[in-house]
PDB file of C-alpha atoms in Angstrom:
ATOM      1  CA  MET V 243       0.000   0.000   0.000  1.00 96.00           C
ATOM      2  CA  LYS V 244       1.146   3.532  -0.795  1.00 98.00           C
ATOM      3  CA  ARG V 245       0.999   5.818   2.247  1.00 98.00           C
ATOM      4  CA  ILE V 246      -0.469   9.277   1.596  1.00 98.00           C
ATOM      5  CA  LEU V 247      -0.211  12.048   4.170  1.00 98.00           C
ATOM      6  CA  VAL V 248      -3.350  14.211   4.129  1.00 98.00           C
ATOM      7  CA  LEU V 249      -3.125  17.780   5.434  1.00 98.00           C
ATOM      8  CA  LYS V 250      -6.555  18.821   6.689  1.00 97.00           C
ATOM      9  CA  HIS V 251      -7.570  22.317   7.772  1.00 95.00           C
ATOM     10  CA  MET V 252     -10.685  21.296   9.707  1.00 90.00           C
ATOM     11  CA  PRO V 253     -12.434  17.964  10.341  1.00 91.00           C
ATOM     12  CA  SER V 254     -15.101  18.427   7.659  1.00 91.00           C
ATOM     13  CA  GLN V 255     -12.495  19.090   4.951  1.00 92.00           C
ATOM     14  CA  ASN V 256     -11.220  15.558   4.512  1.00 96.00           C
ATOM     15  CA  PRO V 257     -10.727  12.974   1.735  1.00 97.00           C
ATOM     16  CA  GLY V 258     -14.458  12.291   1.883  1.00 96.00           C
ATOM     17  CA  ILE V 259     -15.630   9.918  -0.812  1.00 97.00           C
ATOM     18  CA  PHE V 260     -12.035   9.068  -1.736  1.00 98.00           C
ATOM     19  CA  ARG V 261     -11.822   7.088   1.505  1.00 97.00           C
ATOM     20  CA  GLU V 262     -14.181   4.566  -0.107  1.00 96.00           C
ATOM     21  CA  PHE V 263     -11.867   4.043  -3.083  1.00 97.00           C
ATOM     22  CA  ALA V 264      -8.469   4.125  -1.361  1.00 98.00           C
ATOM     23  CA  SER V 265      -7.892   0.422  -0.817  1.00 97.00           C
ATOM     24  CA  ASP V 266      -8.976  -0.410  -4.371  1.00 96.00           C
ATOM     25  CA  GLN V 267      -6.220   1.908  -5.595  1.00 97.00           C
ATOM     26  CA  GLY V 268      -3.610   0.478  -3.240  1.00 98.00           C
ATOM     27  CA  ILE V 269      -3.342   3.632  -1.138  1.00 98.00           C
ATOM     28  CA  GLU V 270      -3.833   4.413   2.546  1.00 98.00           C
ATOM     29  CA  PHE V 271      -4.611   7.863   3.952  1.00 98.00           C
ATOM     30  CA  PHE V 272      -2.909   9.215   7.088  1.00 98.00           C
ATOM     31  CA  GLU V 273      -4.837  12.348   8.078  1.00 98.00           C
ATOM     32  CA  ILE V 274      -3.702  15.198  10.306  1.00 98.00           C
ATOM     33  CA  ASP V 275      -5.579  18.404  11.171  1.00 97.00           C
ATOM     34  CA  LEU V 276      -3.319  21.465  11.134  1.00 97.00           C
ATOM     35  CA  HIS V 277      -6.025  23.784  12.482  1.00 94.00           C
ATOM     36  CA  ALA V 278      -6.400  21.480  15.495  1.00 95.00           C
ATOM     37  CA  GLY V 279      -2.690  21.838  16.244  1.00 96.00           C
ATOM     38  CA  ASP V 280      -1.297  18.704  14.618  1.00 97.00           C
ATOM     39  CA  GLN V 281       2.296  19.073  13.479  1.00 96.00           C
ATOM     40  CA  ILE V 282       3.451  18.140   9.985  1.00 97.00           C
ATOM     41  CA  PRO V 283       5.566  14.983  10.291  1.00 97.00           C
ATOM     42  CA  ASP V 284       8.573  14.047   8.177  1.00 97.00           C
ATOM     43  CA  ILE V 285       6.870  13.945   4.786  1.00 97.00           C
ATOM     44  CA  SER V 286       9.732  11.961   3.287  1.00 97.00           C
ATOM     45  CA  GLN V 287       8.350   8.954   5.178  1.00 97.00           C
ATOM     46  CA  PHE V 288       5.244   8.970   2.956  1.00 98.00           C
ATOM     47  CA  ASP V 289       4.621   8.086  -0.676  1.00 98.00           C
ATOM     48  CA  GLY V 290       2.390  11.048  -1.458  1.00 98.00           C
ATOM     49  CA  LEU V 291       0.979  14.302  -0.070  1.00 98.00           C
ATOM     50  CA  TRP V 292      -2.539  15.716  -0.256  1.00 98.00           C
ATOM     51  CA  SER V 293      -3.744  19.148   0.866  1.00 98.00           C
ATOM     52  CA  MET V 294      -7.471  19.588   1.402  1.00 98.00           C
ATOM     53  CA  GLY V 295      -9.903  22.503   1.455  1.00 96.00           C
ATOM     54  CA  GLY V 296     -10.742  24.935   4.234  1.00 93.00           C
ATOM     55  CA  SER V 297     -12.782  28.033   5.011  1.00 91.00           C
ATOM     56  CA  MET V 298      -9.656  30.134   5.535  1.00 93.00           C
ATOM     57  CA  ASP V 299      -7.718  31.953   2.781  1.00 95.00           C
ATOM     58  CA  VAL V 300      -4.034  31.540   1.956  1.00 96.00           C
ATOM     59  CA  TRP V 301      -3.236  35.116   3.036  1.00 96.00           C
ATOM     60  CA  GLU V 302      -4.800  34.941   6.527  1.00 95.00           C
ATOM     61  CA  GLU V 303      -1.884  35.401   8.920  1.00 90.00           C
ATOM     62  CA  GLU V 304      -3.952  34.345  11.936  1.00 92.00           C
ATOM     63  CA  TYR V 305      -3.329  30.803  10.752  1.00 95.00           C
ATOM     64  CA  PRO V 306       0.468  30.577  11.015  1.00 93.00           C
ATOM     65  CA  TRP V 307       0.462  26.923   9.981  1.00 95.00           C
ATOM     66  CA  LEU V 308      -0.512  27.992   6.449  1.00 97.00           C
ATOM     67  CA  ALA V 309       3.034  29.291   5.875  1.00 95.00           C
ATOM     68  CA  GLU V 310       4.443  26.060   7.280  1.00 96.00           C
ATOM     69  CA  GLU V 311       2.195  24.086   4.971  1.00 97.00           C
ATOM     70  CA  GLU V 312       3.353  26.060   1.945  1.00 97.00           C
ATOM     71  CA  GLN V 313       6.947  25.211   2.879  1.00 97.00           C
ATOM     72  CA  ALA V 314       6.042  21.538   3.208  1.00 98.00           C
ATOM     73  CA  ILE V 315       4.319  21.533  -0.174  1.00 98.00           C
ATOM     74  CA  ARG V 316       7.274  23.256  -1.818  1.00 98.00           C
ATOM     75  CA  HIS V 317       9.657  20.729  -0.260  1.00 98.00           C
ATOM     76  CA  ALA V 318       7.486  17.807  -1.372  1.00 98.00           C
ATOM     77  CA  VAL V 319       7.023  19.007  -4.947  1.00 98.00           C
ATOM     78  CA  SER V 320      10.360  20.656  -5.707  1.00 97.00           C
ATOM     79  CA  GLU V 321      12.868  18.685  -3.667  1.00 97.00           C
ATOM     80  CA  LEU V 322      11.313  15.295  -2.995  1.00 98.00           C
ATOM     81  CA  GLU V 323       9.410  15.176  -6.309  1.00 97.00           C
ATOM     82  CA  MET V 324       6.587  13.554  -4.374  1.00 98.00           C
ATOM     83  CA  PRO V 325       3.138  12.779  -5.806  1.00 98.00           C
ATOM     84  CA  PHE V 326       0.815  15.583  -4.742  1.00 98.00           C
ATOM     85  CA  PHE V 327      -2.873  16.396  -4.990  1.00 98.00           C
ATOM     86  CA  GLY V 328      -4.483  19.618  -3.780  1.00 98.00           C
ATOM     87  CA  ILE V 329      -8.175  20.456  -3.503  1.00 98.00           C
ATOM     88  CA  CYS V 330      -9.632  23.999  -3.253  1.00 98.00           C
ATOM     89  CA  LEU V 331      -7.460  25.630  -0.551  1.00 98.00           C
ATOM     90  CA  GLY V 332      -4.859  22.926  -1.225  1.00 98.00           C
ATOM     91  CA  HIS V 333      -4.914  23.895  -4.915  1.00 98.00           C
ATOM     92  CA  GLN V 334      -4.330  27.524  -3.981  1.00 98.00           C
ATOM     93  CA  LEU V 335      -1.566  26.644  -1.514  1.00 98.00           C
ATOM     94  CA  LEU V 336       0.241  24.702  -4.238  1.00 98.00           C
ATOM     95  CA  ALA V 337       0.067  27.763  -6.488  1.00 98.00           C
ATOM     96  CA  GLU V 338       1.414  30.098  -3.786  1.00 97.00           C
ATOM     97  CA  ALA V 339       4.093  27.637  -2.697  1.00 98.00           C
ATOM     98  CA  MET V 340       5.428  27.372  -6.238  1.00 98.00           C
ATOM     99  CA  GLY V 341       5.486  31.110  -6.961  1.00 98.00           C
ATOM    100  CA  GLY V 342       1.971  31.818  -8.183  1.00 98.00           C
ATOM    101  CA  LYS V 343      -0.628  34.192  -6.783  1.00 98.00           C
ATOM    102  CA  VAL V 344      -4.075  33.757  -5.212  1.00 98.00           C
ATOM    103  CA  GLU V 345      -6.635  36.560  -4.926  1.00 98.00           C
ATOM    104  CA  ARG V 346     -10.319  37.113  -4.338  1.00 96.00           C
ATOM    105  CA  ALA V 347     -12.301  35.634  -7.205  1.00 95.00           C
ATOM    106  CA  GLN V 348     -13.855  38.116  -9.565  1.00 91.00           C
ATOM    107  CA  GLU V 349     -16.917  35.860  -9.619  1.00 93.00           C
ATOM    108  CA  PHE V 350     -17.430  33.319  -6.846  1.00 94.00           C
ATOM    109  CA  GLU V 351     -18.563  29.774  -7.614  1.00 96.00           C
ATOM    110  CA  ILE V 352     -20.960  28.159  -5.133  1.00 95.00           C
ATOM    111  CA  GLY V 353     -22.868  25.200  -6.484  1.00 95.00           C
ATOM    112  CA  LEU V 354     -22.540  22.881  -9.466  1.00 97.00           C
ATOM    113  CA  TYR V 355     -20.467  24.250 -12.337  1.00 97.00           C
ATOM    114  CA  ASP V 356     -19.272  22.783 -15.617  1.00 97.00           C
ATOM    115  CA  VAL V 357     -15.485  22.429 -15.768  1.00 98.00           C
ATOM    116  CA  ARG V 358     -14.002  21.817 -19.214  1.00 97.00           C
ATOM    117  CA  PRO V 359     -10.527  20.840 -20.363  1.00 98.00           C
ATOM    118  CA  THR V 360      -8.245  23.511 -21.735  1.00 98.00           C
ATOM    119  CA  PRO V 361      -6.403  22.718 -24.994  1.00 97.00           C
ATOM    120  CA  GLU V 362      -3.577  21.352 -22.818  1.00 97.00           C
ATOM    121  CA  GLY V 363      -6.055  19.288 -20.824  1.00 97.00           C
ATOM    122  CA  LYS V 364      -7.757  17.578 -23.753  1.00 96.00           C
ATOM    123  CA  GLY V 365      -6.560  14.009 -23.902  1.00 95.00           C
ATOM    124  CA  HIS V 366      -4.509  14.379 -20.710  1.00 98.00           C
ATOM    125  CA  PRO V 367      -4.290  11.138 -18.699  1.00 98.00           C
ATOM    126  CA  LEU V 368      -5.820  12.862 -15.652  1.00 98.00           C
ATOM    127  CA  MET V 369      -8.965  13.480 -17.714  1.00 96.00           C
ATOM    128  CA  GLN V 370      -9.318   9.927 -19.017  1.00 97.00           C
ATOM    129  CA  GLY V 371     -12.879   8.645 -18.728  1.00 97.00           C
ATOM    130  CA  LEU V 372     -14.261  11.934 -17.357  1.00 96.00           C
ATOM    131  CA  ALA V 373     -17.125  13.826 -18.953  1.00 94.00           C
ATOM    132  CA  THR V 374     -16.104  16.910 -20.922  1.00 93.00           C
ATOM    133  CA  PRO V 375     -17.254  19.198 -19.550  1.00 96.00           C
ATOM    134  CA  GLY V 376     -17.681  17.630 -16.158  1.00 96.00           C
ATOM    135  CA  THR V 377     -20.064  18.993 -13.545  1.00 97.00           C
ATOM    136  CA  TRP V 378     -18.346  19.451 -10.172  1.00 98.00           C
ATOM    137  CA  VAL V 379     -19.213  20.892  -6.771  1.00 97.00           C
ATOM    138  CA  ASN V 380     -17.684  24.300  -6.088  1.00 96.00           C
ATOM    139  CA  VAL V 381     -17.493  26.483  -3.000  1.00 95.00           C
ATOM    140  CA  HIS V 382     -14.821  29.143  -3.402  1.00 95.00           C
ATOM    141  CA  MET V 383     -14.465  32.900  -3.251  1.00 93.00           C
ATOM    142  CA  ALA V 384     -10.733  32.999  -3.982  1.00 97.00           C
ATOM    143  CA  GLU V 385      -8.865  31.636  -6.970  1.00 98.00           C
ATOM    144  CA  VAL V 386      -5.455  31.276  -8.552  1.00 98.00           C
ATOM    145  CA  SER V 387      -5.009  34.573 -10.387  1.00 98.00           C
ATOM    146  CA  GLU V 388      -1.430  33.933 -11.539  1.00 98.00           C
ATOM    147  CA  PRO V 389      -0.335  30.312 -12.014  1.00 98.00           C
ATOM    148  CA  PRO V 390       3.254  29.420 -11.115  1.00 98.00           C
ATOM    149  CA  LYS V 391       5.815  29.567 -13.895  1.00 97.00           C
ATOM    150  CA  GLY V 392       5.731  26.370 -15.882  1.00 97.00           C
ATOM    151  CA  ALA V 393       2.319  25.262 -14.573  1.00 98.00           C
ATOM    152  CA  ILE V 394       0.054  23.503 -17.063  1.00 98.00           C
ATOM    153  CA  ILE V 395      -3.587  24.556 -16.782  1.00 98.00           C
ATOM    154  CA  LEU V 396      -5.701  21.492 -17.488  1.00 98.00           C
ATOM    155  CA  ALA V 397      -9.253  22.752 -16.956  1.00 98.00           C
ATOM    156  CA  GLU V 398     -11.311  25.904 -16.597  1.00 98.00           C
ATOM    157  CA  SER V 399     -14.876  27.122 -16.169  1.00 98.00           C
ATOM    158  CA  ASP V 400     -16.665  30.217 -17.378  1.00 97.00           C
ATOM    159  CA  ARG V 401     -15.835  31.932 -14.075  1.00 97.00           C
ATOM    160  CA  CYS V 402     -12.476  30.402 -13.137  1.00 97.00           C
ATOM    161  CA  LYS V 403      -9.547  30.044 -15.539  1.00 97.00           C
ATOM    162  CA  VAL V 404      -7.406  27.805 -13.313  1.00 98.00           C
ATOM    163  CA  HIS V 405      -9.619  24.902 -12.253  1.00 98.00           C
ATOM    164  CA  MET V 406      -7.095  22.097 -12.652  1.00 98.00           C
ATOM    165  CA  MET V 407      -3.339  22.448 -12.694  1.00 98.00           C
ATOM    166  CA  GLN V 408      -0.207  20.350 -13.122  1.00 98.00           C
ATOM    167  CA  ILE V 409       3.241  21.324 -11.860  1.00 98.00           C
ATOM    168  CA  GLY V 410       6.147  19.130 -12.823  1.00 97.00           C
ATOM    169  CA  GLU V 411       5.478  15.464 -13.402  1.00 97.00           C
ATOM    170  CA  LEU V 412       3.690  14.481 -10.197  1.00 98.00           C
ATOM    171  CA  ALA V 413       1.835  17.483  -8.696  1.00 98.00           C
ATOM    172  CA  PHE V 414      -1.816  18.044  -9.572  1.00 98.00           C
ATOM    173  CA  SER V 415      -4.606  20.130  -8.077  1.00 98.00           C
ATOM    174  CA  CYS V 416      -8.180  21.267  -8.617  1.00 98.00           C
ATOM    175  CA  GLN V 417     -10.270  24.200  -7.450  1.00 98.00           C
ATOM    176  CA  PHE V 418     -13.514  22.196  -7.314  1.00 98.00           C
ATOM    177  CA  HIS V 419     -14.415  19.585  -4.676  1.00 97.00           C
ATOM    178  CA  PRO V 420     -14.215  16.022  -6.052  1.00 98.00           C
ATOM    179  CA  GLU V 421     -14.133  14.595  -2.520  1.00 97.00           C
ATOM    180  CA  VAL V 422     -17.782  15.424  -1.779  1.00 97.00           C
ATOM    181  CA  GLY V 423     -19.702  12.457  -0.367  1.00 94.00           C
ATOM    182  CA  ASP V 424     -22.945  11.825   1.492  1.00 92.00           C
ATOM    183  CA  ALA V 425     -21.780  13.526   4.716  1.00 92.00           C
ATOM    184  CA  THR V 426     -19.668  16.328   3.249  1.00 93.00           C
ATOM    185  CA  VAL V 427     -22.248  19.097   2.924  1.00 91.00           C
ATOM    186  CA  ASP V 428     -23.591  18.466   6.444  1.00 91.00           C
ATOM    187  CA  GLY V 429     -20.000  18.785   7.650  1.00 90.00           C
ATOM    188  CA  TRP V 430     -19.621  22.098   5.845  1.00 90.00           C
ATOM    189  CA  MET V 431     -22.865  23.360   7.383  1.00 89.00           C
ATOM    190  CA  GLY V 432     -21.407  22.587  10.804  1.00 89.00           C
ATOM    191  CA  ILE V 433     -18.533  25.043  10.324  1.00 89.00           C
ATOM    192  CA  PRO V 434     -19.285  28.157  12.426  1.00 87.00           C
ATOM    193  CA  GLY V 435     -20.492  30.996  10.215  1.00 87.00           C
ATOM    194  CA  ILE V 436     -20.580  29.030   6.966  1.00 89.00           C
ATOM    195  CA  PRO V 437     -24.383  28.545   6.697  1.00 89.00           C
ATOM    196  CA  GLN V 438     -24.920  32.237   7.382  1.00 92.00           C
ATOM    197  CA  ALA V 439     -22.244  33.270   4.887  1.00 88.00           C
ATOM    198  CA  LEU V 440     -23.653  31.040   2.156  1.00 90.00           C
ATOM    199  CA  ALA V 441     -27.206  32.189   2.882  1.00 89.00           C
ATOM    200  CA  GLY V 442     -25.991  35.765   2.603  1.00 91.00           C
ATOM    201  CA  LEU V 443     -24.601  35.053  -0.858  1.00 90.00           C
ATOM    202  CA  LEU V 444     -27.284  32.727  -2.160  1.00 92.00           C
ATOM    203  CA  GLY V 445     -30.332  33.633  -0.099  1.00 93.00           C
ATOM    204  CA  THR V 446     -32.107  31.143   2.166  1.00 91.00           C
ATOM    205  CA  GLU V 447     -33.902  29.458  -0.732  1.00 93.00           C
ATOM    206  CA  GLY V 448     -30.701  29.458  -2.753  1.00 91.00           C
ATOM    207  CA  LEU V 449     -28.830  27.691   0.039  1.00 91.00           C
ATOM    208  CA  GLU V 450     -31.476  24.966   0.195  1.00 93.00           C
ATOM    209  CA  ALA V 451     -31.343  24.625  -3.595  1.00 93.00           C
ATOM    210  CA  PHE V 452     -27.539  24.327  -3.356  1.00 92.00           C
ATOM    211  CA  LYS V 453     -27.796  21.436  -0.880  1.00 93.00           C
ATOM    212  CA  SER V 454     -30.544  19.721  -2.855  1.00 95.00           C
ATOM    213  CA  ALA V 455     -28.663  19.993  -6.157  1.00 94.00           C
ATOM    214  CA  ILE V 456     -25.552  18.391  -4.657  1.00 95.00           C
ATOM    215  CA  ALA V 457     -27.571  15.538  -3.142  1.00 94.00           C
ATOM    216  CA  ASN V 458     -29.203  14.822  -6.514  1.00 95.00           C
ATOM    217  CA  HIS V 459     -25.837  14.953  -8.270  1.00 95.00           C
ATOM    218  CA  LEU V 460     -24.026  12.538  -5.930  1.00 94.00           C
ATOM    219  CA  PRO V 461     -24.562   9.301  -7.920  1.00 94.00           C
ATOM    220  CA  SER V 462     -22.854  10.635 -11.052  1.00 93.00           C
ATOM    221  CA  HIS V 463     -20.361  12.555  -8.951  1.00 95.00           C
ATOM    222  CA  LYS V 464     -19.278   9.366  -7.194  1.00 96.00           C
ATOM    223  CA  ALA V 465     -18.413   7.672 -10.477  1.00 96.00           C
ATOM    224  CA  ALA V 466     -16.435  10.695 -11.665  1.00 97.00           C
ATOM    225  CA  ALA V 467     -14.521  10.941  -8.376  1.00 98.00           C
ATOM    226  CA  ARG V 468     -13.626   7.253  -8.549  1.00 98.00           C
ATOM    227  CA  GLN V 469     -12.279   7.745 -12.071  1.00 98.00           C
ATOM    228  CA  LEU V 470     -10.320  10.864 -11.107  1.00 98.00           C
ATOM    229  CA  LEU V 471      -8.583   9.075  -8.245  1.00 98.00           C
ATOM    230  CA  ALA V 472      -7.769   6.109 -10.467  1.00 98.00           C
ATOM    231  CA  ASN V 473      -6.297   8.452 -13.060  1.00 98.00           C
ATOM    232  CA  TRP V 474      -4.162  10.263 -10.480  1.00 98.00           C
ATOM    233  CA  CYS V 475      -2.843   7.030  -8.995  1.00 98.00           C
ATOM    234  CA  LYS V 476      -1.976   5.685 -12.422  1.00 98.00           C
ATOM    235  CA  LEU V 477      -0.100   8.883 -13.243  1.00 98.00           C
ATOM    236  CA  VAL V 478       1.983   9.168 -10.095  1.00 98.00           C
ATOM    237  CA  PHE V 479       2.634   5.604  -8.895  1.00 98.00           C
TER     238      PHE V 479
END
């Protein structure tokens, strides 16, 4: 089994549905929660590194572990050449760690959005077997505004130009949330302030429609997430 260290930023931001597929892909997740005070171990003792989502932004200095995480990601990708996967905040941290820039999104994405391959993404092994465009769950108000030098942008949406990214041979990331499973949205709604913030952006009826749309989408989402994980494992291991 390949051992993957997962950097979480809160309990509800975890590998989610990917936990169901891990053993089939010959991988095992070892999860730590940086926001809860867990320390990053020696990442060289693992076969891969994942960085998950979170309600915080990369520039928020009240979370000092974000800078430490960026250093760990840079070390893993640049020096150890370790397989990496980042989701949402993890996607943005990869960009910042490798010299890119993250800013407030010009247009936020909250809900289901179509994500399509860029010319560089068409036919890419990470996209094998995925619908084009694919419909993915999004909850983000920040985005990668300047990709790192040498990054390959694999997918985009009408609102976000850097939805999937590759750096080097083994580092990949996505702005959307492929990890969403049956319990994920309830976990998000348990984060202090998140229901109120989303209701403020979407309206009360809009928030309920958001939750209902995700629940209805889960069967097809599950198949796509399974394929995405299989593609990533095939690419990096």
